[in-house]
Coordinates of C-alpha atoms in Angstrom, one line a residue:
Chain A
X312 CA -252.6 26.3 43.3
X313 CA -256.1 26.1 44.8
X314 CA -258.8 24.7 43.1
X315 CA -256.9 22.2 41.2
X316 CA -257.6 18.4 41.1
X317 CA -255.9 15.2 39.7
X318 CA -259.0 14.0 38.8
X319 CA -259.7 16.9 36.3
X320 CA -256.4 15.6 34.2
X321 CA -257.9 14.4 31.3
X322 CA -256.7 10.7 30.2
X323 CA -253.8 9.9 29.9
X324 CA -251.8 12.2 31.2
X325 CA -249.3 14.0 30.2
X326 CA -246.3 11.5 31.8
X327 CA -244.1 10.0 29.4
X328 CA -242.5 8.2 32.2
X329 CA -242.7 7.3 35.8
X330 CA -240.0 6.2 37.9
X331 CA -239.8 4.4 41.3
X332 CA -236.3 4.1 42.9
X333 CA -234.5 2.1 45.3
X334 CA -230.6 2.0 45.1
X335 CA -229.3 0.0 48.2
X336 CA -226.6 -2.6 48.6
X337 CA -226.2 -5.8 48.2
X338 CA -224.1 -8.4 49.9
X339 CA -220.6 -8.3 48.4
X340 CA -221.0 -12.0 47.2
X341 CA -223.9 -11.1 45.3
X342 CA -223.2 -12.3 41.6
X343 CA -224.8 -10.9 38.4
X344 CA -226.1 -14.7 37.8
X345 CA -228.4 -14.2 40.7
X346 CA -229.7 -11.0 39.6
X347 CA -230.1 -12.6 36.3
X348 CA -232.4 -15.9 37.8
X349 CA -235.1 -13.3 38.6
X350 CA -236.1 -13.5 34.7
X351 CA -238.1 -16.6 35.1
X352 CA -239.9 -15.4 37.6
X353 CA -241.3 -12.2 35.8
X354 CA -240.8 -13.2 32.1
X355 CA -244.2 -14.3 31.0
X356 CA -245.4 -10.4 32.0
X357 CA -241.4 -9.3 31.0
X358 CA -239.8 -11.0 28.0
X359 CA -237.1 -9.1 26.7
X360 CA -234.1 -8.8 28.5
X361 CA -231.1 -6.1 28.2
X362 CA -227.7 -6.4 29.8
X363 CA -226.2 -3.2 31.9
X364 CA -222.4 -3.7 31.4
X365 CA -219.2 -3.7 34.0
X366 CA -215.7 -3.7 32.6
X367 CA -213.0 -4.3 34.9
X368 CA -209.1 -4.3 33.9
X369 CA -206.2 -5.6 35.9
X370 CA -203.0 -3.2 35.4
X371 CA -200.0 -4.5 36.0
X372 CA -196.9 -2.6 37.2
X373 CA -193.0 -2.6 36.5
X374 CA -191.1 0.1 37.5
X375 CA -194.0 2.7 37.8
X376 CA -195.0 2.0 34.6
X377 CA -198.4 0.0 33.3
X378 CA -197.0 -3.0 30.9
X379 CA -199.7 -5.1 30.5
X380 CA -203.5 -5.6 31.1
X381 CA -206.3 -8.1 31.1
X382 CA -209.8 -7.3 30.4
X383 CA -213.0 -9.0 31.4
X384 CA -216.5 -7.9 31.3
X385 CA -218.8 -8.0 34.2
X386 CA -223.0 -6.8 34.5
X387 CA -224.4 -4.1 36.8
X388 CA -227.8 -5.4 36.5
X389 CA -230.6 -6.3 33.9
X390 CA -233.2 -4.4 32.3
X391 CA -236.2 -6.4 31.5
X392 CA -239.4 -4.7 29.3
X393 CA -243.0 -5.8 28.9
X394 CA -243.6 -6.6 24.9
X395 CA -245.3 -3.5 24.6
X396 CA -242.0 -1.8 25.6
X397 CA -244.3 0.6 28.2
X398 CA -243.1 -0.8 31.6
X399 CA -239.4 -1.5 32.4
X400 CA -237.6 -2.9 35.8
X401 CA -234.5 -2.9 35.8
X402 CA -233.1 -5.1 38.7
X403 CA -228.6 -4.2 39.3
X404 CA -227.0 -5.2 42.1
X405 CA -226.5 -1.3 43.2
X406 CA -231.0 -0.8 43.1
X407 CA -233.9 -1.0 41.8
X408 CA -235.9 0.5 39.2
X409 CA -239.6 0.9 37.9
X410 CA -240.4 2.5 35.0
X411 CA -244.0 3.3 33.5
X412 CA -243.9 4.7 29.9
X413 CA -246.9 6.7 27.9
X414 CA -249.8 6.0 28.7
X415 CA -248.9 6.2 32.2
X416 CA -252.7 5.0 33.7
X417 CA -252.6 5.8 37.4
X418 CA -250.9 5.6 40.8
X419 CA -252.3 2.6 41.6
X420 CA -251.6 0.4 39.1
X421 CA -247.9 2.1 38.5
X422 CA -246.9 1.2 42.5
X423 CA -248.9 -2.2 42.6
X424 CA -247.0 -3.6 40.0
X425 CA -243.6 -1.7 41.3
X426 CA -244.4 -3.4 45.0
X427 CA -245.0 -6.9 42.9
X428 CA -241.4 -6.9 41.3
X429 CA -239.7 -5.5 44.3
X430 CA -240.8 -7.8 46.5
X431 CA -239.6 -10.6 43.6
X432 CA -236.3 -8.5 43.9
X433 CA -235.8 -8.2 47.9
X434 CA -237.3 -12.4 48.8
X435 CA -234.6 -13.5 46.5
X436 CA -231.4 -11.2 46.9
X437 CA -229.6 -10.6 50.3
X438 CA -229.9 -7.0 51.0
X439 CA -228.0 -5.1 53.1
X440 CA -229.2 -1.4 53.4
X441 CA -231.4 0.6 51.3
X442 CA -229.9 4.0 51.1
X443 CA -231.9 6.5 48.5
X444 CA -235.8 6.8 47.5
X445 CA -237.2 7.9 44.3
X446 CA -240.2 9.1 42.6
X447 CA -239.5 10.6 39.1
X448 CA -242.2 12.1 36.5
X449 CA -240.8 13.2 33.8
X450 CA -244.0 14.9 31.6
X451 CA -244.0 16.1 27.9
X452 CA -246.5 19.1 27.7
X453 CA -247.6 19.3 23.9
X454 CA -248.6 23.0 23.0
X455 CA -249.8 23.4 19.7
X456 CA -248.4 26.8 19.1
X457 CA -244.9 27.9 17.9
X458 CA -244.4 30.9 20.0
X459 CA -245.7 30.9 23.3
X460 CA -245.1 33.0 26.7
X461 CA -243.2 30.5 29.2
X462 CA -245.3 32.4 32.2
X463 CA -248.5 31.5 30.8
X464 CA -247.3 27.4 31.4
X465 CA -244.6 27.1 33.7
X466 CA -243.9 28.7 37.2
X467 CA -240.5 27.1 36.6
X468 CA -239.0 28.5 33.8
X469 CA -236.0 31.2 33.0
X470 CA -236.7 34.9 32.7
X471 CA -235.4 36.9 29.9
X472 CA -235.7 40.4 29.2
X473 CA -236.9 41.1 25.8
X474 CA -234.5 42.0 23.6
X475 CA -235.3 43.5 20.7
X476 CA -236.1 41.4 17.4
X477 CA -235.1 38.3 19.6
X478 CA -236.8 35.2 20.7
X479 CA -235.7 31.9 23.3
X480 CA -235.0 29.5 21.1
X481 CA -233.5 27.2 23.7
X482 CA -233.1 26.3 27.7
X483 CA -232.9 24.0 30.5
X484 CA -233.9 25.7 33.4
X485 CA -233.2 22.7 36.8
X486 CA -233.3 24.4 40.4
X487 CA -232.8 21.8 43.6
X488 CA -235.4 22.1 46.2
X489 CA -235.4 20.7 49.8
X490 CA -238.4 20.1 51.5
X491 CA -236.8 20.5 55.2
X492 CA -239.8 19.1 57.3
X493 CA -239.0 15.1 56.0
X494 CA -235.4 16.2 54.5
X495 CA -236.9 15.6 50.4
X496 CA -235.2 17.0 47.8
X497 CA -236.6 17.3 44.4
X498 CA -235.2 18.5 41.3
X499 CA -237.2 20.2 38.8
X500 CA -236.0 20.1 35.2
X501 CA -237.7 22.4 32.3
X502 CA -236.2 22.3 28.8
X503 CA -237.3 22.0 25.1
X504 CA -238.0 18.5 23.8
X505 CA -235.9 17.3 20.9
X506 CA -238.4 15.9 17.9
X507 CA -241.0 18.6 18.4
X508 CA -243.2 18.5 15.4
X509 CA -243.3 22.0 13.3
X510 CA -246.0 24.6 14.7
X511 CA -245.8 23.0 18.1
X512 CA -243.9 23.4 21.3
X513 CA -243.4 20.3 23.4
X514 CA -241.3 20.9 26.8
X515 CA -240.2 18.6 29.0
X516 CA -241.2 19.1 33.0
X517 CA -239.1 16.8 35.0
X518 CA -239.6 16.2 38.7
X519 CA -237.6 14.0 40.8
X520 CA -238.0 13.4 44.1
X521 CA -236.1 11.3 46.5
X522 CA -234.6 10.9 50.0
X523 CA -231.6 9.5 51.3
X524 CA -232.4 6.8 54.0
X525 CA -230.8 3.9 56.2
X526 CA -233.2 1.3 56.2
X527 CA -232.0 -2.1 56.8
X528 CA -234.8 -3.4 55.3
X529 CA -237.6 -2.7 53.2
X530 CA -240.9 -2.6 55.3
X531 CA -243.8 -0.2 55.4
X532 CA -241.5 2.9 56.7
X533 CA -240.5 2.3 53.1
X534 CA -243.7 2.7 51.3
X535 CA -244.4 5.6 53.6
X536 CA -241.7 7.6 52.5
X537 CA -242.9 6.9 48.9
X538 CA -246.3 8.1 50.3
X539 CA -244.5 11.2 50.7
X540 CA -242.5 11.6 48.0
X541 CA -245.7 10.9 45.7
X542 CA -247.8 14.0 47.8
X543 CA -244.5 16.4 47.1
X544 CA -244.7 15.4 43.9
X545 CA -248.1 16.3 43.3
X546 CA -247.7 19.7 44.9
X547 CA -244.7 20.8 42.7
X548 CA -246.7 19.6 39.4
X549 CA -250.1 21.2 40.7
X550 CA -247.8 24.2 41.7
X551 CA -245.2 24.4 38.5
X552 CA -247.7 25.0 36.2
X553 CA -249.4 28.0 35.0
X554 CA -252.9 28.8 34.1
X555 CA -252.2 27.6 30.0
X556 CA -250.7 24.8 30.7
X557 CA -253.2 23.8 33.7
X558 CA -256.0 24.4 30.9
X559 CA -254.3 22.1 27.6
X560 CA -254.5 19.2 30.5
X561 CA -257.5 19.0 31.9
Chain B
X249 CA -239.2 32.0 49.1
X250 CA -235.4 32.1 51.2
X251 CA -232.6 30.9 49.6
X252 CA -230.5 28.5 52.1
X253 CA -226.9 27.6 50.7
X254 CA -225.4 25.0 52.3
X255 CA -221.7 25.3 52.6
X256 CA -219.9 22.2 52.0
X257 CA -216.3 22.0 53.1
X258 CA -215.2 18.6 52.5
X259 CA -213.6 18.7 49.6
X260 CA -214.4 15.7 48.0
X261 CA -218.3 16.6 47.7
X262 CA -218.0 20.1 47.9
X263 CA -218.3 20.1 44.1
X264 CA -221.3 18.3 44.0
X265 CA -223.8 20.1 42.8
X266 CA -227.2 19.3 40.7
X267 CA -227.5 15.7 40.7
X268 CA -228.1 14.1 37.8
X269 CA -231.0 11.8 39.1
X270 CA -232.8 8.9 39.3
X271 CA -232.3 5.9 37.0
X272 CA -234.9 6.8 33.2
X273 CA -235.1 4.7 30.3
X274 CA -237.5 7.1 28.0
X275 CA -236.0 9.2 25.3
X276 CA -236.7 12.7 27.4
X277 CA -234.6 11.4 30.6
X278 CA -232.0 10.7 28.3
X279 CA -232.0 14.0 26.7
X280 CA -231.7 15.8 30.1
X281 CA -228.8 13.6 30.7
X282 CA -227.1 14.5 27.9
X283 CA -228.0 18.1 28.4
X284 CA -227.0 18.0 32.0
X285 CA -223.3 16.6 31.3
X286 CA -222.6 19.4 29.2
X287 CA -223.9 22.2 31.2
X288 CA -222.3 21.4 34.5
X289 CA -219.3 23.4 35.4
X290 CA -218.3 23.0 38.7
X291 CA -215.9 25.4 39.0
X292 CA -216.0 29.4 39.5
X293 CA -212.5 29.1 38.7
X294 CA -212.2 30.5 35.1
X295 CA -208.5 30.1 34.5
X296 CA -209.2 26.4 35.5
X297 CA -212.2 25.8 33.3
X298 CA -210.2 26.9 30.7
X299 CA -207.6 24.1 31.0
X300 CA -210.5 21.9 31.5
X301 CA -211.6 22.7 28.5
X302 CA -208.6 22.4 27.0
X303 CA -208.4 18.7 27.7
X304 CA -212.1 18.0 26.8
X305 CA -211.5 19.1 23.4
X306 CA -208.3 17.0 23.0
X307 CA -210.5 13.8 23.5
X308 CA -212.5 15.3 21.0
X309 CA -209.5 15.4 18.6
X310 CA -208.2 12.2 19.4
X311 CA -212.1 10.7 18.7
X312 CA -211.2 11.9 15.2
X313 CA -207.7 10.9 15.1
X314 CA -207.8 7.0 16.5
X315 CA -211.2 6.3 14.8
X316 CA -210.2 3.8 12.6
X317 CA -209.3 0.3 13.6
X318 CA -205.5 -0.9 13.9
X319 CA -204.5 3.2 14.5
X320 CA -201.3 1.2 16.2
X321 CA -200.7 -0.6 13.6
X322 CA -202.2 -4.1 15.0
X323 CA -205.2 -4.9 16.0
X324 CA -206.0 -1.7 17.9
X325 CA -209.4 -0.7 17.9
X326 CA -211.3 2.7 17.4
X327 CA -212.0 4.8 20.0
X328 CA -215.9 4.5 21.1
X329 CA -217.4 7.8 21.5
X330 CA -219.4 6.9 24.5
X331 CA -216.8 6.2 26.7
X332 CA -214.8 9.7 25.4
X333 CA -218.1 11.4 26.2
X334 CA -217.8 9.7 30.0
X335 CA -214.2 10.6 30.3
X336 CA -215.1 14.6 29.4
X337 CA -217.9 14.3 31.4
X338 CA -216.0 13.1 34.2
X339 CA -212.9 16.0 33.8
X340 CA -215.8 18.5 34.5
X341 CA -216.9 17.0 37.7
X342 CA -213.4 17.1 39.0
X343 CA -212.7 18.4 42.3
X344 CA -211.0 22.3 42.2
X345 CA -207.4 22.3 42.6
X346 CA -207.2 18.9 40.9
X347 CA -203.9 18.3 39.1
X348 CA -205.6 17.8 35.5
X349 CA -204.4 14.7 34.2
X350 CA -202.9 13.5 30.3
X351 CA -205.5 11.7 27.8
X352 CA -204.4 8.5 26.1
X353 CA -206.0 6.0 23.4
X354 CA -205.9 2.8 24.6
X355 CA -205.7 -0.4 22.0
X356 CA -209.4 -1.8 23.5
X357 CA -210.8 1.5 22.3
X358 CA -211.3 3.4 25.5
X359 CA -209.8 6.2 27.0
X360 CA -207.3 6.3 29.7
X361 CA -206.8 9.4 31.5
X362 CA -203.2 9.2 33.4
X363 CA -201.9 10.7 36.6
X364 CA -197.9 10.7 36.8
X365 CA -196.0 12.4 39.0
X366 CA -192.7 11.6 40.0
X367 CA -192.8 12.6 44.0
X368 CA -196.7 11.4 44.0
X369 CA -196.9 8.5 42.2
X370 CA -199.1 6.8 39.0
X371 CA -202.9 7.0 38.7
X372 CA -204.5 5.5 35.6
X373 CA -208.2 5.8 34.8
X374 CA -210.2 3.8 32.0
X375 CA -213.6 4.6 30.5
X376 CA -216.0 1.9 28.5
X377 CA -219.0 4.2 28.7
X378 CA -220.2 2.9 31.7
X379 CA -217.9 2.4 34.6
X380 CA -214.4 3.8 35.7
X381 CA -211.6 1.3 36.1
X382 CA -208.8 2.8 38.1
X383 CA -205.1 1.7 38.9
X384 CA -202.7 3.7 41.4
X385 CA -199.5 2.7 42.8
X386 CA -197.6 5.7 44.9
X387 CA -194.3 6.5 46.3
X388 CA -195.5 5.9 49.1
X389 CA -196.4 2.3 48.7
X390 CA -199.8 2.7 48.8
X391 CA -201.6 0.9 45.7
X392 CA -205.3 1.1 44.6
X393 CA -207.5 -0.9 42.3
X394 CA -211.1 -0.8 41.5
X395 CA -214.1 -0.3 39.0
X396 CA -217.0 1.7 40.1
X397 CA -220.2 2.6 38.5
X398 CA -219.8 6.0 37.1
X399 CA -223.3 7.6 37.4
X400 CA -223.6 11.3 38.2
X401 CA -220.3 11.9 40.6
X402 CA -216.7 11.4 40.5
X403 CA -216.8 7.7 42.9
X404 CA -215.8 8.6 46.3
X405 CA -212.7 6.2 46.1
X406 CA -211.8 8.2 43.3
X407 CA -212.3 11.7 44.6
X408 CA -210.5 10.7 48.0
X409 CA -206.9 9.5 45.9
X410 CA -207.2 12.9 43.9
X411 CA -207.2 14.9 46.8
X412 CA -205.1 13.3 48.6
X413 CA -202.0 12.6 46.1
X414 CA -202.8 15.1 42.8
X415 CA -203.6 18.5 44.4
X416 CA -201.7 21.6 43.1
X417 CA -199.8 23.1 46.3

């Protein structure tokens, strides 16, 4: 839409949560206790620290029939959040992950500090090929009316004839877009949110936007690519909403 | 705007639709997710989606059935919900003309979903809410183990063995 402008978004926006995206592979010998040694590196800034589980059986055979198993557990990765609980990174040995709660502040800040753990994540672990890029907003629009016409706030949205003495009272509209000139695809989510306060309507516009690649390593092709995964971005948000919604934000 | 449908013929992504996305931690991603597992049917066939649902409500009723602890009569445990909710979520994705398999309790509280043919061979599958674990041995002497991540799509390893030894003819 002509005429609009990030920096009319009044502060903050609307983002409940940003999400940068690397999954890649690691070198098979890789072990979760490596992942794990990051944590001293990052936990001044990144103190509390979750564990993403692995569980692996062994079955054994006799005659074509299971008899017996062993269990043991294993970890994907690690999840470690700032005290605050508003910024996440989540290092596994299958990626990489960023995540920027409410108040999200800017790009800035969100990709400096995602470039400062990353680069804590790919001096210390032996990777082998980074395969898929993503950027994903996920925003919370809070309209303070009941009823409202979809049209007036989303471009993406379902379209319903009116029945008579009817009304929506739920959806999840998600359409797959590919953006052919750099081979992006973005998916674009709208639905209801759950724990919308009475009188209101909060929905949830989801945007994510990623490539498949084959990098060997990361280098600034990388942060190119996230260049233009942030200006598609941009376009589908400036784009996906309509006139109300454009108005509530800024 | 033109709509541009890529045909894909290889069966083992050919069902692979929406995506389910990239990695989120906030309280909205995770209601997408959930919303996203449940409103994915891959399959136009609508005798077969039938008997798919068939089998994702008998993992609802044997939720309700093996819920308390030693349902065996040892030291069994009771089924955990989030790995039943993987293992329905997972029936949906499978590929079209997919022998459906048989849902079991296991003692450790997961679910196993089991393959068993006698001119094919054995295929077991085990769900902890957050990865697959999978045992094969067929008549051909071929035998497979692994564990895989189970994010948005049936693993390839996985797809690949149901295609190749569990198709209807």
């Amino acid at each position: 839409m002509k005429g609009r402008s990030a920096k009319d978004i009044k502060s903050p926006p609307p983002i409940v949560e940003a999400v940068l995206d690397i999954r890649l592979s690691l070198a098979d010998k890789t072990t979760p206790q490596e992942v794990e040694a990051l944590h001293a590196r990052i936990k001044d800034n990144y103190p509390i620290k979750k564990i993403q589980r692995l569980y692996e059986r062994q079955i054994r055979f006799d005659q074509g029939k299971p008899v017996e198993s062993d269990a043991k557990s294993g970890v994907l990765g690690f999840q470690f959040w700032n005290e605050e609980k508003t910024q996440i990174v989540q290092f596994r040995l299958n990626g990489f992950s960023f995540s920027r709660l409410f108040p999200y502040q800017n790009w800035k800040q969100f990709s400096v500090e995602a470039k400062r753990l990353w680069d804590i994540y790919r001096s210390s672990l032996p990777i082998q090929g980074i395969e898929r890029l993503a950027l994903r907003y996920i925003n919370r629009l809070k309209i303070p009316k009941a009823k409202i016409d979809l049209s007036d706030y989303f471009t993406v949205r379902p379209k319903v004839p009116e029945f008579r003495e009817s009304s929506l009272s739920n959806f999840l509209c998600r359409i797959q877009l590919r953006f052919t000139k750099d081979d992006i695809d973005t998916i674009i989510t709208t639905t209801p949110a759950k724990d919308t306060p009475e009188g209101e309507s909060h929905i949830i516009f989801d945007m994510d936007v990623f490539k498949a690649t084959n990098l060997k390593s990361s280098n600034n092709i990388m942060w190119s690519e996230f260049d233009k995964l942030k200006e598609i971005r941009w376009q589908i948000f400036k784009d996906g909403l309509g006139k109300r919604a454009w108005e509530l934000i800024t | 705007m033109a709509l541009a449908f890529a045909h894909d013929t290889n069966p083992c992504t050919a069902y692979r639709k929406f995506k389910i996305g990239s990695a989120g931690v906030s309280g909205e991603s995770k209601q997408i997710l959930s919303a996203i597992r449940l409103a994915l049917p891959e399959q136009s066939d609508s005798v077969g989606l039938a008997e798919r649902c068939l089998l994702v409500n008998q993992i609802d009723d044997l939720i309700e059935q093996y819920s308390s602890e030693g349902w065996d009569g040892y030291e069994a445990q009771s089924l955990d919900s989030d790995a039943a909710k993987q293992a329905q979520y997972f029936i949906r994705l499978l590929p079209r003309g997919v022998i459906l398999p048989e849902a079991l309790p296991d003692p450790t509280g997961e679910i196993m979903l089991e393959w068993d043919l006698p001119q094919t061979g054995h295929l077991i599958l085990t769900f902890d809410g957050v990865s697959i674990a999978y045992a094969s041995r067929f008549n051909d002497g071929t035998e497979q183990r692994g564990i895989d991540p189970f994010l948005d799509d049936v693993p390839r390893s996985l797809a690949e063995l149901l295609n190749v030894y569990f198709r209807h003819e």
